[in-house]
mmCIF file of C-alpha atoms in Angstrom:
data_model
loop_
_atom_site.group_PDB
_atom_site.id
_atom_site.type_symbol
_atom_site.label_atom_id
_atom_site.label_comp_id
_atom_site.label_asym_id
_atom_site.label_seq_id
_atom_site.Cartn_x
_atom_site.Cartn_y
_atom_site.Cartn_z
ATOM 1 C CA MET A 1 -43.341 -20.390 -80.907
ATOM 2 C CA ASP A 2 -40.294 -22.602 -80.083
ATOM 3 C CA ARG A 3 -39.867 -26.354 -79.235
ATOM 4 C CA THR A 4 -40.209 -26.067 -75.524
ATOM 5 C CA GLU A 5 -43.699 -24.867 -75.335
ATOM 6 C CA LEU A 6 -44.737 -26.640 -78.463
ATOM 7 C CA GLU A 7 -43.927 -29.599 -76.129
ATOM 8 C CA LYS A 8 -45.372 -28.895 -73.129
ATOM 9 C CA TYR A 9 -48.160 -28.196 -75.222
ATOM 10 C CA ILE A 10 -48.689 -30.980 -76.062
ATOM 11 C CA ARG A 11 -48.564 -32.927 -72.871
ATOM 12 C CA ASN A 12 -51.347 -30.132 -71.374
ATOM 13 C CA ASP A 13 -53.856 -30.490 -74.088
ATOM 14 C CA TYR A 14 -53.288 -34.387 -75.281
ATOM 15 C CA GLY A 15 -51.798 -35.714 -72.281
ATOM 16 C CA THR A 16 -49.200 -37.688 -74.003
ATOM 17 C CA GLU A 17 -45.348 -37.718 -73.441
ATOM 18 C CA PRO A 18 -42.938 -38.244 -75.587
ATOM 19 C CA ASP A 19 -41.398 -41.050 -77.159
ATOM 20 C CA TYR A 20 -37.470 -41.980 -78.295
ATOM 21 C CA PRO A 21 -37.731 -44.923 -80.987
ATOM 22 C CA TRP A 22 -34.674 -44.263 -82.357
ATOM 23 C CA ILE A 23 -31.559 -44.315 -80.406
ATOM 24 C CA LYS A 24 -29.154 -43.324 -83.565
ATOM 25 C CA TYR A 25 -31.216 -40.043 -83.198
ATOM 26 C CA PRO A 26 -31.847 -39.867 -79.305
ATOM 27 C CA ASN A 27 -32.712 -36.035 -79.466
ATOM 28 C CA TYR A 28 -36.542 -37.391 -81.956
ATOM 29 C CA GLU A 29 -39.455 -37.081 -79.667
ATOM 30 C CA VAL A 30 -42.177 -38.648 -81.148
ATOM 31 C CA PHE A 31 -45.872 -37.457 -79.908
ATOM 32 C CA ARG A 32 -48.053 -40.725 -80.445
ATOM 33 C CA HIS A 33 -51.609 -39.675 -79.955
ATOM 34 C CA SER A 34 -53.318 -42.473 -77.112
ATOM 35 C CA SER A 35 -55.573 -44.574 -79.196
ATOM 36 C CA ASN A 36 -51.716 -45.267 -81.822
ATOM 37 C CA LYS A 37 -49.541 -46.873 -78.875
ATOM 38 C CA ASN A 38 -48.963 -49.695 -81.675
ATOM 39 C CA GLY A 39 -45.237 -47.538 -82.436
ATOM 40 C CA LEU A 40 -43.854 -47.656 -85.058
ATOM 41 C CA SER A 41 -42.535 -49.890 -88.069
ATOM 42 C CA GLY A 42 -39.157 -50.887 -88.145
ATOM 43 C CA ALA A 43 -38.539 -48.880 -84.568
ATOM 44 C CA ASP A 44 -37.735 -51.173 -82.987
ATOM 45 C CA GLU A 45 -35.047 -52.972 -86.205
ATOM 46 C CA ASN A 46 -32.562 -49.706 -85.433
ATOM 47 C CA LYS A 47 -32.678 -49.767 -81.476
ATOM 48 C CA ASN A 48 -30.004 -52.503 -82.054
ATOM 49 C CA GLU A 49 -28.193 -50.429 -83.741
ATOM 50 C CA PRO A 50 -24.624 -49.917 -82.346
#
C-alpha cells in the first residue's frame, strides 16, 4: 500500500480529510478522528513562524 492508497482508505473508511497543521512541514498530513477535532497542542504556535 502506498501513501495515495492509504489516504484514500482513510477518507473512505473514516470520512475525514487531512489537516496540514505545520507551515514548516507543508507535506505532513494529520487525519483526525471526528471526536478529536480540538487540534494538537502547540500546532498553532508553529503557524506564525517565518
